[in-house]
XYZ file of C-alpha atoms in Angstrom:
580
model
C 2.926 -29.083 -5.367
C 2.666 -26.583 -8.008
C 6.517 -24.743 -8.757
C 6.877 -21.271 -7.329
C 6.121 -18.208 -8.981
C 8.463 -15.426 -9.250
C 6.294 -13.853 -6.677
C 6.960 -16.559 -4.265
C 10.384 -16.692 -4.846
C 10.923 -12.994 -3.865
C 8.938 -13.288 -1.316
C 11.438 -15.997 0.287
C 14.590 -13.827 -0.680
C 12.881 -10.560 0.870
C 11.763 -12.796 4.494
C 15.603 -13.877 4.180
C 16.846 -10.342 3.857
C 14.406 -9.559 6.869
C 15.543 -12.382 9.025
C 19.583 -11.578 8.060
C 18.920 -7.774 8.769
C 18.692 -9.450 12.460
C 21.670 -11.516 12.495
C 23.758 -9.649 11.153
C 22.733 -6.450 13.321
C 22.627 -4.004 10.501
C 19.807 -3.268 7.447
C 22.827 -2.013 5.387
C 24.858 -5.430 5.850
C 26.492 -6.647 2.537
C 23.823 -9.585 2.566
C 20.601 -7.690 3.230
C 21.426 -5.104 0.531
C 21.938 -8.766 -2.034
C 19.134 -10.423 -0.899
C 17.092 -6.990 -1.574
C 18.331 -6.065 -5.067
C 17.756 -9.731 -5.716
C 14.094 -9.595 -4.272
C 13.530 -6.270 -7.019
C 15.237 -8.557 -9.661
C 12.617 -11.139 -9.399
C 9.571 -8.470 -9.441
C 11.096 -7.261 -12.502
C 12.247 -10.678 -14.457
C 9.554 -11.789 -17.443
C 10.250 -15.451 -17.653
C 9.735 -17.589 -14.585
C 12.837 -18.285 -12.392
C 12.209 -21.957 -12.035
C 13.042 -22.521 -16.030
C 16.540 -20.930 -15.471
C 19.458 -22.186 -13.915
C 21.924 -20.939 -11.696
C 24.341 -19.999 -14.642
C 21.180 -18.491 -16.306
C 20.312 -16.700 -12.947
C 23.252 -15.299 -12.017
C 23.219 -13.574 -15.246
C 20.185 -11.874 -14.303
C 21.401 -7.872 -12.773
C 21.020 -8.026 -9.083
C 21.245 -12.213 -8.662
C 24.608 -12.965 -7.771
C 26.268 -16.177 -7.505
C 25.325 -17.129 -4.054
C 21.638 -16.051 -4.355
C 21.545 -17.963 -7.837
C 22.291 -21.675 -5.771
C 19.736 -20.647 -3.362
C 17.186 -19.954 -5.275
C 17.497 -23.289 -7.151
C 17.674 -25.162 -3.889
C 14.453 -23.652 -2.903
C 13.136 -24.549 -6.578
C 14.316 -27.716 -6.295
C 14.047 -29.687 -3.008
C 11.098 -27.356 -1.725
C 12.817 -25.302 1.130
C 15.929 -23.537 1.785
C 18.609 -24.680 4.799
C 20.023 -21.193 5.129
C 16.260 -19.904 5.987
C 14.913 -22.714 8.170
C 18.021 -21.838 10.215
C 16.827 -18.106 10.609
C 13.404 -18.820 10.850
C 14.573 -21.140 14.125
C 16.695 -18.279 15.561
C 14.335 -15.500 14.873
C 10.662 -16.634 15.330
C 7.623 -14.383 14.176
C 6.767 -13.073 17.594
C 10.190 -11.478 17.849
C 9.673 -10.522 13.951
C 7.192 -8.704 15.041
C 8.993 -6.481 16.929
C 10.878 -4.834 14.249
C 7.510 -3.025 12.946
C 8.016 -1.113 15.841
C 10.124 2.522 15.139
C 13.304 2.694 17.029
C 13.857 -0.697 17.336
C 16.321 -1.635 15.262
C 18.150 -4.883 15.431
C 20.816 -4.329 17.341
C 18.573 -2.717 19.964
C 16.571 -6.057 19.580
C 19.896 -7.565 20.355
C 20.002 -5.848 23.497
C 16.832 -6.024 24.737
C 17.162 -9.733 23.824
C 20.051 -10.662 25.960
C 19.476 -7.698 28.674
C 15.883 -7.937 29.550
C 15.168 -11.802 27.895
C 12.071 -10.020 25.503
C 11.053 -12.307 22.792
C 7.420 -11.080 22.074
C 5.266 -7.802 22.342
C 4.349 -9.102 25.157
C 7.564 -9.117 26.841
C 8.229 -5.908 25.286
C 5.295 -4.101 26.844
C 6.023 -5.625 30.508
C 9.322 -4.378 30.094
C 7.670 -1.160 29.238
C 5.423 -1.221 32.329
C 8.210 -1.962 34.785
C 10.517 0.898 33.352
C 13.156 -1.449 32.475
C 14.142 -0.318 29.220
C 15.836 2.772 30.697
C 18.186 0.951 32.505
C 19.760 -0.861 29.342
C 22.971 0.439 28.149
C 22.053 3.005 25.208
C 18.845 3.524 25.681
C 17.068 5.405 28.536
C 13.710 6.884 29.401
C 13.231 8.591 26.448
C 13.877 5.692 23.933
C 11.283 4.140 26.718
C 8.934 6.463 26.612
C 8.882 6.550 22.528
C 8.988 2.854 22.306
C 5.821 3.110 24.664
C 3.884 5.595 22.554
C 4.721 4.054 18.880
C 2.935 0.148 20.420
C 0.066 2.499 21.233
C -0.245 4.731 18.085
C 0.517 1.559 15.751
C -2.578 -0.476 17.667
C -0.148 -3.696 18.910
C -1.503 -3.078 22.570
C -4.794 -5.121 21.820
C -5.195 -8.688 21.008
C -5.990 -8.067 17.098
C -2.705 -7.764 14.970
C -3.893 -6.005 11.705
C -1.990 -6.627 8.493
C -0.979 -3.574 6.085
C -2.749 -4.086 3.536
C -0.008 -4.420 0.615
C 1.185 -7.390 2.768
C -1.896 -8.626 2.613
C -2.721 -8.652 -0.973
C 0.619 -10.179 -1.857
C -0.722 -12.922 0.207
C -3.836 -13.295 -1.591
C -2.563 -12.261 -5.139
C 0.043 -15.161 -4.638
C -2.636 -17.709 -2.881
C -4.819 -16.732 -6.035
C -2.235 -17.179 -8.307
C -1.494 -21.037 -7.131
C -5.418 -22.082 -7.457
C -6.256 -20.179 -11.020
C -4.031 -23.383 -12.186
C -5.987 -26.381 -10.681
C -8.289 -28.509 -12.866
C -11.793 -27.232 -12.214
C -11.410 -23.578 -10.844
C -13.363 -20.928 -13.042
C -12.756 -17.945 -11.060
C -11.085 -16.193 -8.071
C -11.796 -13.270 -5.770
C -10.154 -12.163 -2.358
C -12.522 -10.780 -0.287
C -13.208 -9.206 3.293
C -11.923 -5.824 4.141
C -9.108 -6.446 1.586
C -11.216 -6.357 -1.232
C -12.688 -3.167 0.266
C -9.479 -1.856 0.438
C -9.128 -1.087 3.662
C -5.708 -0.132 4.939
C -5.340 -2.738 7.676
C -6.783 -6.379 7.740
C -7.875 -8.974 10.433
C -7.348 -12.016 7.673
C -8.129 -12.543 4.022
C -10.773 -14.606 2.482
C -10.781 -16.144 -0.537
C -14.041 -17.579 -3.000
C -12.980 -20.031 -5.661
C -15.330 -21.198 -8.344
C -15.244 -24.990 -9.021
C -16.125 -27.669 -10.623
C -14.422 -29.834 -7.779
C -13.471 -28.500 -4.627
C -11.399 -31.495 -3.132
C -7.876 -30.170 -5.598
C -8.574 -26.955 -4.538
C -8.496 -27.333 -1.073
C -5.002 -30.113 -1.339
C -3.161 -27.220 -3.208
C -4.399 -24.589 -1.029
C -2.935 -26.357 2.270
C -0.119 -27.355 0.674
C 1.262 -23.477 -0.783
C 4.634 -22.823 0.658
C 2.643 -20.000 2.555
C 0.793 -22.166 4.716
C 3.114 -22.623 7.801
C -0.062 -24.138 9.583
C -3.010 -25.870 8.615
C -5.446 -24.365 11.066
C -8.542 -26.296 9.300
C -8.697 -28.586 6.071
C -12.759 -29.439 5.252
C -14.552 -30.171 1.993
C -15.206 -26.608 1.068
C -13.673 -24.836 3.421
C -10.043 -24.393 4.808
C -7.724 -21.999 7.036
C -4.320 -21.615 6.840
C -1.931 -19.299 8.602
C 1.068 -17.758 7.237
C 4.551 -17.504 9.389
C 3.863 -13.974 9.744
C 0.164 -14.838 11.736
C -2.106 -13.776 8.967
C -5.117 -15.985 8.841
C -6.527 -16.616 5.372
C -9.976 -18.334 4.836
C -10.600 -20.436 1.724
C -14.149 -21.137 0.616
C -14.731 -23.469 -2.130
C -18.646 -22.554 -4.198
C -19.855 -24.065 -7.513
C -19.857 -21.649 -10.545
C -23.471 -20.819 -10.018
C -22.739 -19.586 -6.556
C -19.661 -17.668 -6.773
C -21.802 -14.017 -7.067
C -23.843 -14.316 -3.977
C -20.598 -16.180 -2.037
C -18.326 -13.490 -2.912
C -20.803 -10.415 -1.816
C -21.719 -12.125 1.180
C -17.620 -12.425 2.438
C -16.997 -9.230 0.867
C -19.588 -7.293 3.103
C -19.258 -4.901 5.558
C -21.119 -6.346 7.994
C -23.759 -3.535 7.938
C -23.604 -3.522 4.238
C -24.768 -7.148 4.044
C -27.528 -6.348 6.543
C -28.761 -3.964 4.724
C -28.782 -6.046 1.778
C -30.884 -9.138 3.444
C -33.802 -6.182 5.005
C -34.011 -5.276 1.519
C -34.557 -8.876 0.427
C -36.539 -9.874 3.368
C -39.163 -7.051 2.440
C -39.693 -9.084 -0.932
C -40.368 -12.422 0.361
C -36.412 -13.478 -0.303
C -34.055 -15.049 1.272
C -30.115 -13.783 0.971
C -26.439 -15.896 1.985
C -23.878 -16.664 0.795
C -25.292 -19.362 -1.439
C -28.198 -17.139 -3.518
C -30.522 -14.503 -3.291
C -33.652 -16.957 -3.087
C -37.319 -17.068 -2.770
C -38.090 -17.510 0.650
C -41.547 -19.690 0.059
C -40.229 -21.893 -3.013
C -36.241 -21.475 -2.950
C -36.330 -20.391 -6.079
C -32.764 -18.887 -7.268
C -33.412 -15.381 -7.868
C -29.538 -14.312 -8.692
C -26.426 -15.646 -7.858
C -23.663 -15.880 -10.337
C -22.927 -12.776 -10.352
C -22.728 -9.642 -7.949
C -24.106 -7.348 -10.009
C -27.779 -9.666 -10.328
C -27.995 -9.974 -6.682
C -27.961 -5.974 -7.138
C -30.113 -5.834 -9.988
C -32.731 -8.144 -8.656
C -33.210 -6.006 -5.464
C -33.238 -2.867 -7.636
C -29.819 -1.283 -6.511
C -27.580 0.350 -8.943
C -24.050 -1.907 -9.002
C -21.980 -0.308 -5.523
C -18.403 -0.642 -5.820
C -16.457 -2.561 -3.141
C -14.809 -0.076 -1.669
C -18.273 1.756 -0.940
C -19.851 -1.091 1.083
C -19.411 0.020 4.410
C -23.294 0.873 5.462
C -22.573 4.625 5.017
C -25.771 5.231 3.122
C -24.718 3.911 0.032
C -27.767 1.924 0.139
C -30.069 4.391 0.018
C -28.142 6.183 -2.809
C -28.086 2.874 -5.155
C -31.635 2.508 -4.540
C -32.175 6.205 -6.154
C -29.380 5.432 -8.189
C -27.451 8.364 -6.963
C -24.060 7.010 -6.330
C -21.277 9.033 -7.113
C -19.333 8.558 -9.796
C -16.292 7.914 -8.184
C -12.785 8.724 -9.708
C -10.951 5.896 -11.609
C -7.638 5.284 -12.900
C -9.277 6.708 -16.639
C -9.812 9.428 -15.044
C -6.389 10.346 -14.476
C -4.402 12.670 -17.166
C -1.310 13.418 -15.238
C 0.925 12.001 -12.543
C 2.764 14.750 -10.198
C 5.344 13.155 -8.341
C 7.618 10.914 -10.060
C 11.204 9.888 -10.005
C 14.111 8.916 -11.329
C 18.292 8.024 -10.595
C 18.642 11.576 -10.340
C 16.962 10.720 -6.919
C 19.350 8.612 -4.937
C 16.692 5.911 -4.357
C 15.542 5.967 -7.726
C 16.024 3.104 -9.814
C 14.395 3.663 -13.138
C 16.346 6.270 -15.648
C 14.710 9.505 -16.602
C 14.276 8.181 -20.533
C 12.932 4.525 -19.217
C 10.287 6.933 -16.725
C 9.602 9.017 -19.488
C 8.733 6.382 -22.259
C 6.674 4.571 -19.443
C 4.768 7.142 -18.992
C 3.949 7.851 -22.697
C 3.279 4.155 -23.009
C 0.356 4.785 -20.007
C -1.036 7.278 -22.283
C -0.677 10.365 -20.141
C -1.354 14.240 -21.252
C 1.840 15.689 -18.473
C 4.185 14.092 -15.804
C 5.889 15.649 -13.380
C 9.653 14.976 -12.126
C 10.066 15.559 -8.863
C 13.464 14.570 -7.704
C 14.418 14.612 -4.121
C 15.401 18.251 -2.786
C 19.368 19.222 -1.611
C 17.908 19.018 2.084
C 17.168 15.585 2.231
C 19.942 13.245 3.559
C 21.717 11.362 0.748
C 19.220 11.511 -1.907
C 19.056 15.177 -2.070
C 19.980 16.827 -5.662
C 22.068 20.070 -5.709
C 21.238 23.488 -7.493
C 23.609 22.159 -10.396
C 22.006 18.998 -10.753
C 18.400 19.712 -10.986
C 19.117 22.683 -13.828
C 20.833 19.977 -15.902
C 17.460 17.509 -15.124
C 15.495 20.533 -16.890
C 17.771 20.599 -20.044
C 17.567 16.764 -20.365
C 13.620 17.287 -19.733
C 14.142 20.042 -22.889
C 15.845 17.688 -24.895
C 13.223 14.214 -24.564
C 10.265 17.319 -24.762
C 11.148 17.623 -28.965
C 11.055 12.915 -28.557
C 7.518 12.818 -26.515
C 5.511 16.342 -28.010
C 2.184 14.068 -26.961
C 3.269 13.948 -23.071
C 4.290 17.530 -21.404
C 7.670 17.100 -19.432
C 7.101 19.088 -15.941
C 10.390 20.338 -14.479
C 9.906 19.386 -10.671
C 10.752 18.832 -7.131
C 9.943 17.274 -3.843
C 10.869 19.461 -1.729
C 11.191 18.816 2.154
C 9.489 20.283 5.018
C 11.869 21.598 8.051
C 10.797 21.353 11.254
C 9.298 24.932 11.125
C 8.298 24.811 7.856
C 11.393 26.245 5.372
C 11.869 24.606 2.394
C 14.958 23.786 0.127
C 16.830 26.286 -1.957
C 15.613 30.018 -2.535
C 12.423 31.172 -3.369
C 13.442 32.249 -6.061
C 15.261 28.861 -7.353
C 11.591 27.071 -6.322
C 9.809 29.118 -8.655
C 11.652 27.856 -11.488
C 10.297 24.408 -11.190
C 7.149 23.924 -13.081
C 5.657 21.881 -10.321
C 6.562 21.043 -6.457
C 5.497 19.029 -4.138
C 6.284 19.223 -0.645
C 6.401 16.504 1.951
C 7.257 15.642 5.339
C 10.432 13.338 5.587
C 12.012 14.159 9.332
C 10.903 15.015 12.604
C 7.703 12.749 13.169
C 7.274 13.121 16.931
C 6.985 17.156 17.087
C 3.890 17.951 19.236
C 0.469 18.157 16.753
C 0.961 22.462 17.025
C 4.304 22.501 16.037
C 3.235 20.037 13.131
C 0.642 21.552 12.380
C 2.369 24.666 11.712
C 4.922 23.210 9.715
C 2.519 22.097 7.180
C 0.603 25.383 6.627
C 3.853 27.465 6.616
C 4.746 24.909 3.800
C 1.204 25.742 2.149
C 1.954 29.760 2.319
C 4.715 29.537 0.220
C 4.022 30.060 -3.815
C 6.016 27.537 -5.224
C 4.455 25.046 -3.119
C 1.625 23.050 -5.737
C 0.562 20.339 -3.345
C 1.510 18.520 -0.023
C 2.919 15.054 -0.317
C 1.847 11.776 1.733
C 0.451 14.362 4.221
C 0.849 12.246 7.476
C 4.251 10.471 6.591
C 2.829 7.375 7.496
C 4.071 3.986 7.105
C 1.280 1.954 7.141
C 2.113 -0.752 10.416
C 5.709 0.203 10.345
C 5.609 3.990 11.016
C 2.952 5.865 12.586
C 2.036 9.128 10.598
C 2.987 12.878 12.222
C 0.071 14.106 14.844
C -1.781 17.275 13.492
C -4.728 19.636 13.000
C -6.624 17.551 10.082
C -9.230 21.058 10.301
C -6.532 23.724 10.451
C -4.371 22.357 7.524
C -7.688 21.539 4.926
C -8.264 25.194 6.021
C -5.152 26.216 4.858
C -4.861 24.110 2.208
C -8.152 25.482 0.289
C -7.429 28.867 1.388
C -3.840 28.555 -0.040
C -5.027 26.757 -2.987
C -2.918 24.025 -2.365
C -3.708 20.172 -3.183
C -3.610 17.523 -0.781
C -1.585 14.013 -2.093
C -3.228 10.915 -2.404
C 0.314 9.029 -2.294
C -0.874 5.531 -4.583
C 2.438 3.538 -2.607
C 1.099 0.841 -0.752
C 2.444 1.319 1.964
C 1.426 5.100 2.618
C -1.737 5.584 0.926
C -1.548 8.976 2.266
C -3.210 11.342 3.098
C -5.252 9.092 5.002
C -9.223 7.834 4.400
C -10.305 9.957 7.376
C -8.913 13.002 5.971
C -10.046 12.244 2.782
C -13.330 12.228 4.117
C -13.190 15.554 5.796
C -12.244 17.194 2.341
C -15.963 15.812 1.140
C -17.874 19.342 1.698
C -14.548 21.925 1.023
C -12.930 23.358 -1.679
C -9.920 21.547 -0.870
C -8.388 19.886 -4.161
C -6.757 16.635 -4.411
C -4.193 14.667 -6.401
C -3.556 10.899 -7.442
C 0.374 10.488 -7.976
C 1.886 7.210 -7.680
C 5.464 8.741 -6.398
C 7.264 6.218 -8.571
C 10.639 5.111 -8.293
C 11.291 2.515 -11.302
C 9.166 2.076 -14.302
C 6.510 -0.947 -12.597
C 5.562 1.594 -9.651
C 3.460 3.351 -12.350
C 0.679 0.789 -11.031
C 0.483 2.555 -7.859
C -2.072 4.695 -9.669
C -5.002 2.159 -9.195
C -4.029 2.054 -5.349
C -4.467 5.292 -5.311
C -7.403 5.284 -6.508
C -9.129 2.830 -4.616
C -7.930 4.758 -1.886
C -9.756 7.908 -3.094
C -13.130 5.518 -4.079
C -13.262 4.567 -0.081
C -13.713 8.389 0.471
C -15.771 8.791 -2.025
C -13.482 11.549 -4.417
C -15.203 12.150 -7.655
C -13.209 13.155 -10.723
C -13.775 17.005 -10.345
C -12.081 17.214 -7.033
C -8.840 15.612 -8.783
C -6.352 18.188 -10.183
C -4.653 15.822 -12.111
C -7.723 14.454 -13.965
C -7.398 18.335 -15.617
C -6.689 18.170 -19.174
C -3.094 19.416 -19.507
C -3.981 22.797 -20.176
C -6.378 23.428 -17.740
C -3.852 21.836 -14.655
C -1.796 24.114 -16.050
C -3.605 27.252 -15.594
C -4.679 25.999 -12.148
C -1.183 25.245 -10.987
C -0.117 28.842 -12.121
C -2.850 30.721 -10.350
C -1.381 30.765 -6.872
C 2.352 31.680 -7.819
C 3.003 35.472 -8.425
C-alpha cells in the first residue's frame, strides 16, 4: 500500500473534524476548529507528512501535539482508532444529513433521539407526517424550510450528486496513488467531471498501462475505497464512505485517446461522433476509431486524432455536451473560449484585514505579482457583515498600506477595494460617499437567502443602481450541495445589469462557481459583461482562477465579454464610466 499523500492525510483530519462537529454538538468546538487549521496546514506543507515525525509535526503552525500522534498513527499502522470510533457512531447516511441548511448538529441530535431519523429517508417521512414541528425548538417553520431546502438541493430522488470540488479531490487523489505504479503512462478523470460540470453521478478514471493487474491491486486497496463494489482485469469500482462511485478502466498506451473520449462524452456528444464515423465506413469505441471493413486503426492515442481524422477542429471538454458544437468544429467555428491567459486582473481578493482571511496583504500582493498580473483588487469584507466586517478606520489605513507596497510592485496596480454586502432591500455599507472612494467594489449577497424571488430580485438591481457598485459577486449565493442559491429574476437582473453597466461574477471557489452555468448562458446574446475573480483568501486560492474559467468555457464566454481580461488601462476606463 503506497504511504499517504498530504492530500490524503487532510482529507482524514477534515472527515474527523466533520464527524467531531457531531459529537461534540458544535462546529466552533475547541477540536473541530484543531482538526481544521490542521487540515489547511497540510494543504499548505511542501514536504510530505509521512517523512516527519510527531516532534517534527507539531512544529508545523496549526498541528498541535495531539493531532501530531494521530497523524503518525494513521501513517503508521494504516487507520486511526479515534476515527473508526466516529465513523461507527455517525454513519454516512446520517452524514448526509448535515448538507442540509438548518440542520445543524445539535438539531441532528434532536431529531436523532426525538423522532429516531438516521437517513434522508427518515428525514423526509418525518417531513411528510409533520413531525418535526412537534420537537422541542423547532416548529412548522423550521419544518417547512427543512422541506423546501431537500427539494431545492435535489436529495428527494434516488441520484445523490456530488459537488464537484468533492469530487475532483477524489479523483486528483485516486490519480495521484496510480501515476506511481510500475507500468502506468498516463491518467485522466473523466465523465461529467472532466466536463466540469457542477454536480456528478460518479467519476471515471482511464489509466494507460503497460500492465493492468498493479493498477487495479493499488486502486482497490487506496484508503478511499471503503468498498470494493467490483475488482476485474481491466476494470474496477470502488465506493468511497461518502457513496461516491468511481469507475477505473485500465487501456494500453495505444488506446488511451479513443478510451478517454469515449468516457468523457456527453452522451449525445459521443453519438454524434460515431454518425460522423459511421458515414465514412468507420467504426468508433472506446478502443479506436477503426475501419469498419478491415479494422484498421485509424486514431487512437490521442483525442485530438480521433478529431482530426473525422475532420473536426479539437472541442474542448467542457464543450461536449451535443449543443452544436459539432457542427461548429466541422466549419471550424468554435469559439475561442476564455482561458486563464486571458486573464489580466483579479477583482475580488482578500486578506487578514478580512476576518476569514488568512494570507497577509504583502504575502497576497507578492502572489499576485508572482502570477504575472497587470491590477488586483482588495476587497475586504464591508462593516455590515457579522464579524468579518472592517470599519471606516480600518479600510482608509488598508489604502495607505496599498500606497506604500504601490512604490515595491510599480508592474502590478494596487486597487483600493471592497465587498460590500447587500441588505435585504438592497442598501449597502457605509455612505455613498465613503463607497466612492474605493477604486473598485464588489457587491454580494451574504444574508437573507429565503426572501421570495421579487423581493430578491429587487435587492440585486437596487444594488446595481448604485455608482460605486463595479460588479455583483457569486450572484446566487450558492453553496454548491450544501446551500441552495437565493430564488430570482435571472431576465430582470441581466437587464439591469447591462443597463447599469454592471458585471456579473464568475466566483472561481469551488464550491460556488457562481453565477451559475444557466445564467451564464443567458448572458450569450446581451451586453451584459462578466468577470473571472478567484475571491481568494490565502495565497494557494489564487488557483481558483482556472475553475473559474472552466466554468465560463461550459457557457461558452469568450475573452471580450471578460472585463478583467482588459489591459489595465482600459478596465480602468471601463470601471470609471458608470460612477459620476
Amino acid at each position: 500500500m503506497a504511504s499517504p499523500t498530504n492530500a490524503e492525510l487532510a482529507r482524514i483530519m477534515g472527515e474527523l473534524a466533520q464527524l467531531t462537529k457531531l459529537e461534540d454538538g458544535s462546529p466552533q468546538s475547541f477540536r473541530v476548529r484543531a482538526y481544521e487549521k490542521a487540515v489547511q496546514a497540510l494543504r499548505d506543507l511542501t514536504e510530505p507528512a509521512v517523512t516527519m515525525s510527531a516532534a517534527e509535526l507539531t512544529a508545523v503552525s496549526g498541528i498541535g501535539k495531539s493531532i501530531a500522534a494521530k497523524l503518525r498513527e494513521y501513517v503508521d499502522t494504516g487507520s486511526l482508532a479515534k476515527l473508526d470510533e466516529l465513523r461507527e457512531k455517525f454513519p454516512p447516511a446520517f452524514v448526509e444529513l448535515t448538507r442540509i441548511p438548518g440542520l445543524g448538529p445539535k438539531t441532528l441530535a434532536l431529531l436523532r433521539s426525538e423522532l429516531g431519523v438516521e437517513n434522508l429517508a427518515d428525514l423526509r417521512s418525518a417531513v411528510e407526517q409533520q413531525r418535526l414541528r412537534d420537537v422541542r425548538g423547532l416548529g412548522a417553520k423550521t419544518e417547512e424550510n427543512v422541506a423546501r431546502a431537500i427539494e431545492r438541493l435535489g436529495l428527494h430522488g434516488k441520484e445523490r450528486r456530488t459537488p464537484v470540488g468533492v469530487a475532483l479531490a477524489v479523483a486528483s487523489e485516486i490519480a495521484a496513488g496510480l501515476r506511481d505504479v510500475p507500468g502506468v503512462e498516463r491518467v485522466q478523470h473523466c465523465g461529467s467531471l472532466r466536463r466540469f460540470r457542477d454536480t456528478v453521478a460518479d467519476v471515471d478514471i482511464v489509466v494507460a498501462a503497460t500492465d493492468a493487474a498493479p493498477v487495479m491491486e493499488r486502486f482497490v486497496g487506496l484508503s478511499l475505497a471503503a468498498e470494493v463494489a467490483a475488482h476485474g482485469e481491466t476494470k474496477s469500482v470502488i465506493h468511497t464512505r461518502d457513496g461516491l462511485q468511481v469507475d477505473l478502466r485500465v487501456v494500453t498506451p495505444g488506446e488511451f485517446g479513443a478510451a478517454v473520449l469515449y468516457f468523457t462524452g456527453s452522451k449525445q456528444h459521443n453519438i454524434e461522433l460515431r454518425q460522423r464515423a459511421l458515414q465514412r465506413g468507420w467504426t468508433l469505441n472506446e478502443y479506436a476509431l477503426s475501419d469498419a471493413e478491415t479494422g484498421e486503426v485509424i486514431a487512437a492515442v490521442d483525442e485530438e486524432d480521433v478529431y482530426r481524422a473525422l475532420d473536426l477542429a479539437f472541442v474542448p471538454p467542457s464543450l461536449r455536451e451535443g449543443r452544436g458544437e459539432i457542427d461548429l468544429a466541422a466549419r471550424d467555428e468554435l469559439p475561442r473560449l476564455i482561458t486563464g491567459e486571458d486573464l489580466r486582473g483579479d477583482l475580488h481578493v482578500h486578506t487578514t484585514l478580512s476576518g476569514d482571511g488568512r494570507s497577509p496583504l504583502e504575502a497576497m500582493v507578492a502572489a499576485a505579482a508572482s502570477r504575472g498580473l497587470e491590477y488586483i483588487a482588495f476587497t475586504e469584507h464591508g462593516e455590515d457583515l457579522a464579524v468579518n466586517g472592517v470599519s471606516r478606520a480600518g479600510m482608509r489605513a488598508r489604502r495607505k498600506e496599498l500606497r506604500t507596497l504601490q512604490e515595491r510592485y510599480p508592474d502590478l496596480r494596487l486597487l483600493y477595494g471592497c465587498e460590500l454586502n447587500i441588505g435585504p432591500d438592497g442598501t449597502l455599507d457605509y455612505d455613498l460617499d465613503f463607497r466612492l472612494e474605493f477604486d473598485w467594489c464588489v457587491a454580494s449577497v451574504h444574508s437573507y437567502f429565503d426572501l421570495e424571488p421579487a423581493r430578491q430580485t429587487a435587492r440585486l438591481v437596487a444594488a446595481m443602481q448604485d455608482p460605486a457598485v463595479g460588479a455583483i459577486g457569486h450572484l446566487s449565493g450558492r453553496k454548491i450541495g450544501r446551500r441552495p442559491g437565493i430564488e430570482f429574476d435571472a431576465d430582470m437582473v441581466l437587464a439591469a445589469a447591462e443597463h447599469t453597466g454592471t458585471a456579473i461574477e464568475v466566483n472561481g471557489a469551488i464550491d460556488r462557481l457562481d453565477a451559475t452555468e444557466e445564467v451564464l448562458r443567458l448572458t450569450r446574446d446581451t451586453g451584459v459583461r462578466l468577470t473571472i475573480s478567484t475571491d481568494s483568501h490565502h495565497v494557494d486560492e489564487y488557483r481558483r482562477a482556472e475553475w473559474g474559467v472552466r466554468h465560463a468555457q461550459r457557457a461558452w464566454v469568450t475573452p471580450d465579454r471578460v472585463v478583467n481580461a482588459l489591459p489595465a488601462a482600459d478596465f480602468l476606463a471601463w470601471a470609471s464610466a458608470k460612477r459620476p
